[in-house]
Coordinates of C-alpha atoms in Angstrom, one line a residue:
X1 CA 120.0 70.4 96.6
X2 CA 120.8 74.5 97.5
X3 CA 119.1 76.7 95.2
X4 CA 121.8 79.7 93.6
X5 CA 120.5 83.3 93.4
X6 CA 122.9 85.5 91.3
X7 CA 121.7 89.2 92.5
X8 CA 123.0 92.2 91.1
X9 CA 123.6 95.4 93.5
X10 CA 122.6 98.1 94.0
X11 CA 119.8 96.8 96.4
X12 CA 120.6 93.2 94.3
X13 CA 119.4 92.3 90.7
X14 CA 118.7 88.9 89.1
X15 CA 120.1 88.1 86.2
X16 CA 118.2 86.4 83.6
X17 CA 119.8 85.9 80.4
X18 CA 121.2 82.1 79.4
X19 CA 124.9 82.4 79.1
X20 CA 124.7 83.4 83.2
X21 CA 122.3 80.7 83.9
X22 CA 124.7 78.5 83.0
X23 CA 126.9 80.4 85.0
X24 CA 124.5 79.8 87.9
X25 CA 124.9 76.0 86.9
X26 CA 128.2 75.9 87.7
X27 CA 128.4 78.0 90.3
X28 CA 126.4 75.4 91.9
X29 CA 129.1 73.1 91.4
X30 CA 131.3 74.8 93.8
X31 CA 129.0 76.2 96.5
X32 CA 125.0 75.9 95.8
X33 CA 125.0 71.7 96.0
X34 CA 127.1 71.8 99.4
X35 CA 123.2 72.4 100.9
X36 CA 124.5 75.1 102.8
X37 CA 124.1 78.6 102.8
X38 CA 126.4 81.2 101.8
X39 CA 126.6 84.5 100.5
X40 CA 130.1 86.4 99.6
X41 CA 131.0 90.2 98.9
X42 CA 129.8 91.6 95.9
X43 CA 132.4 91.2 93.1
X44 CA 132.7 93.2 89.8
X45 CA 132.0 91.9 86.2
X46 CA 134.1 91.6 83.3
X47 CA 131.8 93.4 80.7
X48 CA 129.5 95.0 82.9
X49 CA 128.9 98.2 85.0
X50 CA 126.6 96.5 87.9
X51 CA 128.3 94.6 90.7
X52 CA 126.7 90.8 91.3
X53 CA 126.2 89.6 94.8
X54 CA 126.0 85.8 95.2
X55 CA 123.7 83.6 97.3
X56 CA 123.6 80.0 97.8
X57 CA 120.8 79.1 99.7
X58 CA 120.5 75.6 102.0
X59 CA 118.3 73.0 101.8
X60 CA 114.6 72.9 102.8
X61 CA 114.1 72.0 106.3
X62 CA 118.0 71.7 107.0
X63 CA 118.9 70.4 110.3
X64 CA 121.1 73.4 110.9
X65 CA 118.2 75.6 110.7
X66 CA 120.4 77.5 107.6
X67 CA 118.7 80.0 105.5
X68 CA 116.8 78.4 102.8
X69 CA 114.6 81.2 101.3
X70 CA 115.5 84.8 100.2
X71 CA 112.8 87.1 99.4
X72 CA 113.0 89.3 96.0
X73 CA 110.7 92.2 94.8
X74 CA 112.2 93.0 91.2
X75 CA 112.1 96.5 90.0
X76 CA 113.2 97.2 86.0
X77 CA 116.8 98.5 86.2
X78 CA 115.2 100.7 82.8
X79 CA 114.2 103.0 85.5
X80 CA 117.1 103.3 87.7
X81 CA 119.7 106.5 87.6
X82 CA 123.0 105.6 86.3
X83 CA 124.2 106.2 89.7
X84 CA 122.5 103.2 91.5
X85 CA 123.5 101.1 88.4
X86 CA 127.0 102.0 88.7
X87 CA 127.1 102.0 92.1
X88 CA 129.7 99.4 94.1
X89 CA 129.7 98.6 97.8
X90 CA 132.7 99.0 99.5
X91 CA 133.4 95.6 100.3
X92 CA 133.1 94.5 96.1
X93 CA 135.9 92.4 95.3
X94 CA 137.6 91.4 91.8
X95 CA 135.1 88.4 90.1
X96 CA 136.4 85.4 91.1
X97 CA 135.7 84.0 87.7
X98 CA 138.3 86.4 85.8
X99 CA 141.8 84.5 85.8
X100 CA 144.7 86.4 87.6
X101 CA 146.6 87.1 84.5
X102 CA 143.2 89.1 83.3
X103 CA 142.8 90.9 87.3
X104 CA 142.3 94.6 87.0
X105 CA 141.9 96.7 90.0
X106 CA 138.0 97.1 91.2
X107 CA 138.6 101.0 90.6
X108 CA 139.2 100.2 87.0
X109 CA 136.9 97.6 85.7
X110 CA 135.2 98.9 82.6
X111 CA 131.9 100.7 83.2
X112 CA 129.4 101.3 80.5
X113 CA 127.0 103.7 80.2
X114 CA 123.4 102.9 82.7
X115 CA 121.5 103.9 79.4
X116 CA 122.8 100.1 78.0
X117 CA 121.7 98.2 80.3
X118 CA 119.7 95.2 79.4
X119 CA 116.6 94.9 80.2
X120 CA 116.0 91.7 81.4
X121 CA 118.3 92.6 84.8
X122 CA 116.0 93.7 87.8
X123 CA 116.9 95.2 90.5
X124 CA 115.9 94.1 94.4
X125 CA 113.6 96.4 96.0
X126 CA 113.9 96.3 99.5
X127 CA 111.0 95.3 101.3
X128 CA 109.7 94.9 105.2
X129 CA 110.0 91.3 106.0
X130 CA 107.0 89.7 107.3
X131 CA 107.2 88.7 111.5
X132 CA 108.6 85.6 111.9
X133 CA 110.8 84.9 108.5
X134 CA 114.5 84.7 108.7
X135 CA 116.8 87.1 110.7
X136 CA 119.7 89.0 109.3
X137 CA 117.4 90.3 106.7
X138 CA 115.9 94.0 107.9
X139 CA 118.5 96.5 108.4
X140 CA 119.8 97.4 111.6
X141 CA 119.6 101.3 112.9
X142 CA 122.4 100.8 115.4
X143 CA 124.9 100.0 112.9
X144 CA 123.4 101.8 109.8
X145 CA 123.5 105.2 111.8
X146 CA 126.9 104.4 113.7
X147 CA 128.5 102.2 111.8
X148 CA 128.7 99.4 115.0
X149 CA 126.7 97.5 116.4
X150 CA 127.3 96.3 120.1
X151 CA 125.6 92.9 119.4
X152 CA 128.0 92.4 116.0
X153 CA 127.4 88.7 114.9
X154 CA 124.7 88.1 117.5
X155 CA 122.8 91.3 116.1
X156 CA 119.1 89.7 114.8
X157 CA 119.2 92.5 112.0
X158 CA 121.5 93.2 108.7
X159 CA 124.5 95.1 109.0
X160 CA 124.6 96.9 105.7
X161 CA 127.6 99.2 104.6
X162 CA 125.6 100.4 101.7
X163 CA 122.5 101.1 103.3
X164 CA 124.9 102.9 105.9
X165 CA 126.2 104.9 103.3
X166 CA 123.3 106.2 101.6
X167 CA 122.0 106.9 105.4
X168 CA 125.1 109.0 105.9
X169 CA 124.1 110.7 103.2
X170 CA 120.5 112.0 104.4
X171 CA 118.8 108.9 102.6
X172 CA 115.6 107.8 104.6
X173 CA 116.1 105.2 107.1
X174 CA 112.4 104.0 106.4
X175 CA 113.1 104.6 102.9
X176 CA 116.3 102.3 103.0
X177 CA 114.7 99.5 105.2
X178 CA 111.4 99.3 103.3
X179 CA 111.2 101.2 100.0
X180 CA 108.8 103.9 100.8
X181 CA 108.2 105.9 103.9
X182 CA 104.6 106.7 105.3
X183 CA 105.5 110.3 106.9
X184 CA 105.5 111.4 102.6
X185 CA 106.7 114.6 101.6
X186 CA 106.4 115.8 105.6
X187 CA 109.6 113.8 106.1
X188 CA 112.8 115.6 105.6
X189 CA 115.1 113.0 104.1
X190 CA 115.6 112.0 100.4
X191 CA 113.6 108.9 99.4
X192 CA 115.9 108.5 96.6
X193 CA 118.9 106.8 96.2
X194 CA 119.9 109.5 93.1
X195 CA 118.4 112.4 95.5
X196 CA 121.0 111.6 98.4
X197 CA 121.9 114.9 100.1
X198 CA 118.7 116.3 99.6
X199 CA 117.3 117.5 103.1
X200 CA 113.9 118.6 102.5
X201 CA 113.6 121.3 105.4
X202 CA 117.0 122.2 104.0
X203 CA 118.5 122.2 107.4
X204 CA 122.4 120.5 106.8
X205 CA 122.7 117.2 106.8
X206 CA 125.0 118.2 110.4
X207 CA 121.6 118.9 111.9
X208 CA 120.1 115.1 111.9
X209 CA 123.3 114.0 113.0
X210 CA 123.2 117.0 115.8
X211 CA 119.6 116.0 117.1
X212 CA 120.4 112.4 117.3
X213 CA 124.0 112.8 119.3
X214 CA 122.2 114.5 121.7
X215 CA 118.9 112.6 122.6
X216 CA 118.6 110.1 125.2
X217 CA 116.9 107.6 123.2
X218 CA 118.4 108.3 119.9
X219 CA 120.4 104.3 119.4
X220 CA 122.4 106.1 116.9
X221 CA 123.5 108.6 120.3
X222 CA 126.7 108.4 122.0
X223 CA 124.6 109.2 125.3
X224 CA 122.2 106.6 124.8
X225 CA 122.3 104.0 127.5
X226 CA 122.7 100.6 125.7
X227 CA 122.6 98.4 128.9
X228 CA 119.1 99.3 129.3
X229 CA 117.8 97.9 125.9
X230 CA 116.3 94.5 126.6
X231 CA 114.5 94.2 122.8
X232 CA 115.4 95.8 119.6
X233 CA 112.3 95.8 116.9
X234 CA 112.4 97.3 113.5
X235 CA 110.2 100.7 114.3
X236 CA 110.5 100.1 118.2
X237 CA 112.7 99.1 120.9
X238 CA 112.2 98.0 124.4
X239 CA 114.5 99.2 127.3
X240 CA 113.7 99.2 131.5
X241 CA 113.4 102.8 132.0
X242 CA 116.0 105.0 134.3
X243 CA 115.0 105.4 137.7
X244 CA 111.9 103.2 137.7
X245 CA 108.7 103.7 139.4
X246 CA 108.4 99.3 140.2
X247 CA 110.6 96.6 138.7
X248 CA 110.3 95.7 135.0
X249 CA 109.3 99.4 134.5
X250 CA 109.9 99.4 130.6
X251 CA 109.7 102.2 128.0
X252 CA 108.7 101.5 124.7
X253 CA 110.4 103.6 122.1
X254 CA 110.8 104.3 118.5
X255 CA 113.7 103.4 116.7
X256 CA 113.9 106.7 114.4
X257 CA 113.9 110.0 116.0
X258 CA 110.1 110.7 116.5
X259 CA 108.5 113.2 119.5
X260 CA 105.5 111.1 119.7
X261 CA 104.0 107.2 118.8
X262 CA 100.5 108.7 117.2
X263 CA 103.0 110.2 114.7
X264 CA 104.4 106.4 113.6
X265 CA 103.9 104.9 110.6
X266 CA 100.5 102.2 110.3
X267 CA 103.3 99.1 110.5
X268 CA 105.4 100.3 113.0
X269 CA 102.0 100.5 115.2
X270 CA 101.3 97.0 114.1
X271 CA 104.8 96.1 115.9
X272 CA 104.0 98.3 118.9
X273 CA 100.9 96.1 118.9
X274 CA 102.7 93.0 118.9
X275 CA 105.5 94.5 121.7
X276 CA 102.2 95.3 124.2
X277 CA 100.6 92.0 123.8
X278 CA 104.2 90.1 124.8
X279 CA 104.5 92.8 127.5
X280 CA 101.2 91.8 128.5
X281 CA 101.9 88.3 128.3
X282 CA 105.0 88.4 130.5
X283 CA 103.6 90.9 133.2
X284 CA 100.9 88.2 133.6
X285 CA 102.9 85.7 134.7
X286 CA 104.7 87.9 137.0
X287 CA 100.7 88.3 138.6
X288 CA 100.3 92.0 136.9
X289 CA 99.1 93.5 134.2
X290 CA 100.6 96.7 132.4
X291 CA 99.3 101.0 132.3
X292 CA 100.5 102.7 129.6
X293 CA 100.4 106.3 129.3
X294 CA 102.6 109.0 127.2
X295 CA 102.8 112.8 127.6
X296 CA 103.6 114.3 124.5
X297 CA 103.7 117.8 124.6
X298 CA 105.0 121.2 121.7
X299 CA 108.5 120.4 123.0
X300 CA 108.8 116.5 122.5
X301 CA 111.8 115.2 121.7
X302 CA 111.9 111.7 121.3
X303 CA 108.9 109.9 122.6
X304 CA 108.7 107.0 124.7
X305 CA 105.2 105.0 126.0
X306 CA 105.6 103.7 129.3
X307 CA 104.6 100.4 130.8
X308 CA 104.0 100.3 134.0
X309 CA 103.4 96.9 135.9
X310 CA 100.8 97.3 138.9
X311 CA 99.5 94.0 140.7
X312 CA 95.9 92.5 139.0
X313 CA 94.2 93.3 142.6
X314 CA 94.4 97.0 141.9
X315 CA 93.8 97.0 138.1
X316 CA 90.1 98.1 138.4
X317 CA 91.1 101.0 140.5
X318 CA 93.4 103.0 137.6
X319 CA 90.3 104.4 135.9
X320 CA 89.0 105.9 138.9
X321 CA 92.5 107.2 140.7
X322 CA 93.1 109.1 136.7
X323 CA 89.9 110.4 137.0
X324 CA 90.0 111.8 140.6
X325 CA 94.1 113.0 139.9
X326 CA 92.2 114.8 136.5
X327 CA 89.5 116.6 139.2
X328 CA 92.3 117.3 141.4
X329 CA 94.1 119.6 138.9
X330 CA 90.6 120.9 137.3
X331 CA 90.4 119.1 134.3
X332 CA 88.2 116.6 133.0
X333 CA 89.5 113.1 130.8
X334 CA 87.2 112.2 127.8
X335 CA 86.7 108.0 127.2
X336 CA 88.3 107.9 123.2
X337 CA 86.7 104.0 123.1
X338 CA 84.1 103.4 125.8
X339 CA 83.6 100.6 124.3
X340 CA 86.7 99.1 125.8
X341 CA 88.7 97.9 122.4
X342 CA 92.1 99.0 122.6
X343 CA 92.9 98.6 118.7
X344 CA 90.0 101.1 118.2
X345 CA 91.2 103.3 121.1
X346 CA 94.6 103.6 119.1
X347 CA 93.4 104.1 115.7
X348 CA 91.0 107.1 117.3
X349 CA 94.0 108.8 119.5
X350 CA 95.9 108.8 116.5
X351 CA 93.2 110.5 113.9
X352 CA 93.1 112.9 116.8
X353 CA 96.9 114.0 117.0
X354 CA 97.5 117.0 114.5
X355 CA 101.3 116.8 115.8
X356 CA 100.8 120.4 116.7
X357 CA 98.8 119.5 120.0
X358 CA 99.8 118.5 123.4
X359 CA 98.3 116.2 125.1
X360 CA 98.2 113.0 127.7
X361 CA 96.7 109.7 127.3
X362 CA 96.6 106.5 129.5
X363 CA 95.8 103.0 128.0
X364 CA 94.0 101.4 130.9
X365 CA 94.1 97.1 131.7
X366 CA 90.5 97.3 130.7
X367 CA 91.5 98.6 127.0
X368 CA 89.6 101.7 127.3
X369 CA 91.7 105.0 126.8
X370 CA 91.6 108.2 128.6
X371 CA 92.7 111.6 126.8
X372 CA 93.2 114.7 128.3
X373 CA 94.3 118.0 125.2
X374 CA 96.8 120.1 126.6
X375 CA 95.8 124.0 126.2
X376 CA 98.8 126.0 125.1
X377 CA 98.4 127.7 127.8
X378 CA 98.1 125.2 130.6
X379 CA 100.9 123.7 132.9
X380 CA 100.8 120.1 132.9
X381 CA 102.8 118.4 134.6
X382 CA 105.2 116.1 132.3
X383 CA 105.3 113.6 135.5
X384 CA 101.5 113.0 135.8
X385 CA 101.3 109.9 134.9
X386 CA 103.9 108.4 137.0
X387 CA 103.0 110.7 139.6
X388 CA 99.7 109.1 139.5
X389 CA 100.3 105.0 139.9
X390 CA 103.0 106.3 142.5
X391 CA 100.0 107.1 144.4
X392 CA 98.0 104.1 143.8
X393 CA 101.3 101.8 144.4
X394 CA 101.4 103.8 148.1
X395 CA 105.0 105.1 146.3
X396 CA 104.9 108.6 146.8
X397 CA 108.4 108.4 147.6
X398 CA 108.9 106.7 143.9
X399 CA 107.2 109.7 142.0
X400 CA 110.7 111.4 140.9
X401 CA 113.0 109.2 138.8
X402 CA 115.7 110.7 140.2
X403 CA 115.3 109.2 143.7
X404 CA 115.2 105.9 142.1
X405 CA 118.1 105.4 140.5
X406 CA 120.7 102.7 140.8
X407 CA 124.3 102.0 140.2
X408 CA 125.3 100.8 136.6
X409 CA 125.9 97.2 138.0
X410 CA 122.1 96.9 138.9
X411 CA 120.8 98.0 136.0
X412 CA 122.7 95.2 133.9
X413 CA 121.3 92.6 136.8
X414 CA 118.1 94.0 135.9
X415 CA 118.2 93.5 132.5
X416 CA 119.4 90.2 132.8
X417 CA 116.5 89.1 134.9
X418 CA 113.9 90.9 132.8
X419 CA 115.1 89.2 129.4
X420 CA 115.5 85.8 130.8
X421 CA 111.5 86.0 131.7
X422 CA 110.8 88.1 128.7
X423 CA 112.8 86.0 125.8
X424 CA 109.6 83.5 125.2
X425 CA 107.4 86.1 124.3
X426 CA 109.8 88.4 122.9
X427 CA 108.9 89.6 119.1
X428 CA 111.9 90.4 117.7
X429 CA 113.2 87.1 118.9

């Protein structure tokens, strides 16, 4: 038999008391013992202020593969703002349990004051779902900071008009997807749903929306190149980069407007982890194995590690080709993990960043790291490290982007082909 979860919004609540368990009960009459699962739009309550979202939930091991588990954190509603508690979606319909001669309009079902609430209603905390459970249950940036989604039903993420509209309102993202947010009181966005408006820099809420329109890499960015994208993550997405150096050249990006990876949070690394290891895993097959390097320099914008494919035969000669490229232009790398392990390698770059620094780093096959810091007053080239395997690959020719760009057509082809070879290992899959 389906198992019913009556939630109550904002960010769902479970109610507890008897007279709606037996509500539950029969509620299960008309959807929950069907096996199947189903959620419907949020709908008002006779006597109460809070909206209630229902879920009917499959059976275990279903045949259909239908959702039969739904993750709750409660949180006391005691501590909410009358704001979240009166709070409706704008897809909340009339209960379906009030008769038509009792129907009032939505905008005019009674409210009462957050300060009655009972206690024993809790409300659903968001939280960052663990790899590998259902999809349809983390938010999606496309369509939380634009309002679409180019994927629409095939999108492996939640299309939320309420997180959307606390986001248009300079609410979090992180805050939104998981409940907290790791940047603290350095991030400039309110990491309260009763704090919405709130810009912490107290730059206008214009300016977020400015920044994003106008980056490259920004999803949320009308000049962002969609076709590219080949995996969408929840801190980091995957596209073949513009112009590249070899096939299945792919950048690695963050989701959230961010000038460099060091400056992620500790779980969105964990997912960068996982996205090298398939990267890895697919490159192999193809007879390679991957470079990564980023520049990240004062100016950043939005950063972006590259992964650059080079053939297994000339995988031991990357250290020494960096090394003799540092010489070249009189600088010296230092080894951040000579001991080869490229967890460590990461953990040390980061402790290293102060996000005031420039510098230039290249994660070798091996594992080991090389890090060069950027003095303010030095003029480092932002196309070293492509510059660089261009040489090894006998590419000169390949060093600028620009002379290795194709026509829109070719780039879809591209993608095609890469996700066809990459779907097996794919994490967000």
């Amino acid at each position: 038999m389906g198992l019913i979860l009556l939630m109550h919004l904002p960010r769902y609540w479970i109610l507890m008391d008897m007279t709606l368990l037996l509500l539950n009960w029969l509620l299960r009459l008309s959807h929950g013992s069907k096996g199947l699962f189903y959620a419907r739009e949020p709908y008002v309550n006779d006597s109460a202020a809070h909206v209630t979202r229902f879920i009917g939930l499959a059976n275990v091991g279903n045949k259909e593969k239908q959702k039969f588990i739904h993750a709750i954190s409660p949180t006391p509603a005691s501590i909410m703002s009358s704001a979240d508690i009166h709070a409706r979606p704008p897809n909340t319909t009339l209960s379906p349990y009030i008769s038509p001669a009792k129907s009032i309009p939505v905008e005019e079902a009674p409210k009462r004051p957050a300060e009655d609430a009972d206690l024993q209603y809790w409300r659903y905390d968001v939280k960052k779902q663990r790899h590998g459970e259902a999809s349809g249950s983390r938010l999606c940036f496309k369509f939380t900071s634009t309002g679409s989604c180019p994927r629409g039903s095939k999108c492996n993420f939640m299309h939320d008009e309420e997180a959307r509209e606390h986001y248009s309102r300079n609410v979090c993202f992180d805050f939104l997807k998981k409940g907290k947010c790791e940047k603290g009181p350095e991030c400039r966005f309110a990491h309260s749903l009763s704090d919405e408006g709130v810009v912490r820099d107290t730059k206008p809420h214009s300016a977020r929306r400015g920044v994003e329109s106008s980056c490259w890499f920004c999803l949320s960015s009308p000049d962002v190149e969609s076709h590219l994208v080949i995996s969408i993550g929840e801190g980091y997405y995957c596209a073949l980069a513009k112009g590249p150096l070899v096939p299945n050249h792919v950048l690695v990006i963050p989701v959230e407007h961010c000038s460099s990876t060091l400056m992620m949070p500790v779980e969105a690394e964990a997912e960068l982890g996982r996205y090298k290891d398939a990267l890895g895993k697919y490159f192999e097959k193809e007879g390679k194995t991957a470079v990564y390097f980023e520049w990240v320099s004062q100016h950043s914008r939005h950063a972006n590690l590259q992964a650059v494919p080079v053939p297994l035969s000339k995988a031991t000669s990357v250290k020494k080709i960096f090394h003799l490229a540092a010489q070249r232009l009189g600088f010296e790398f230092s080894v951040v993990n000579p001991d080869g392990d490229a967890n460590r390698g990461r953990e040390l770059l980061r402790s290293k960043y102060d996000s005031k620094s420039s510098l230039f780093y290249v994660e070798l096959p091996e594992g080991s790291v090389l890090l060069h810091m950027v003095d303010s007053n030095e003029k480092f080239p932002a196309q070293f490290g492509r510059e660089v395997l261009a040489g090894l690959l006998s590419m000169a020719d390949r060093a600028d982007w620009r002379n290795c760009k194709v026509s829109k057509e070719e780039e879809i082809q591209m993608v095609d082909d890469f996700k066809r070879g990459f779907r097996e290992f794919d994490p967000a899959e």
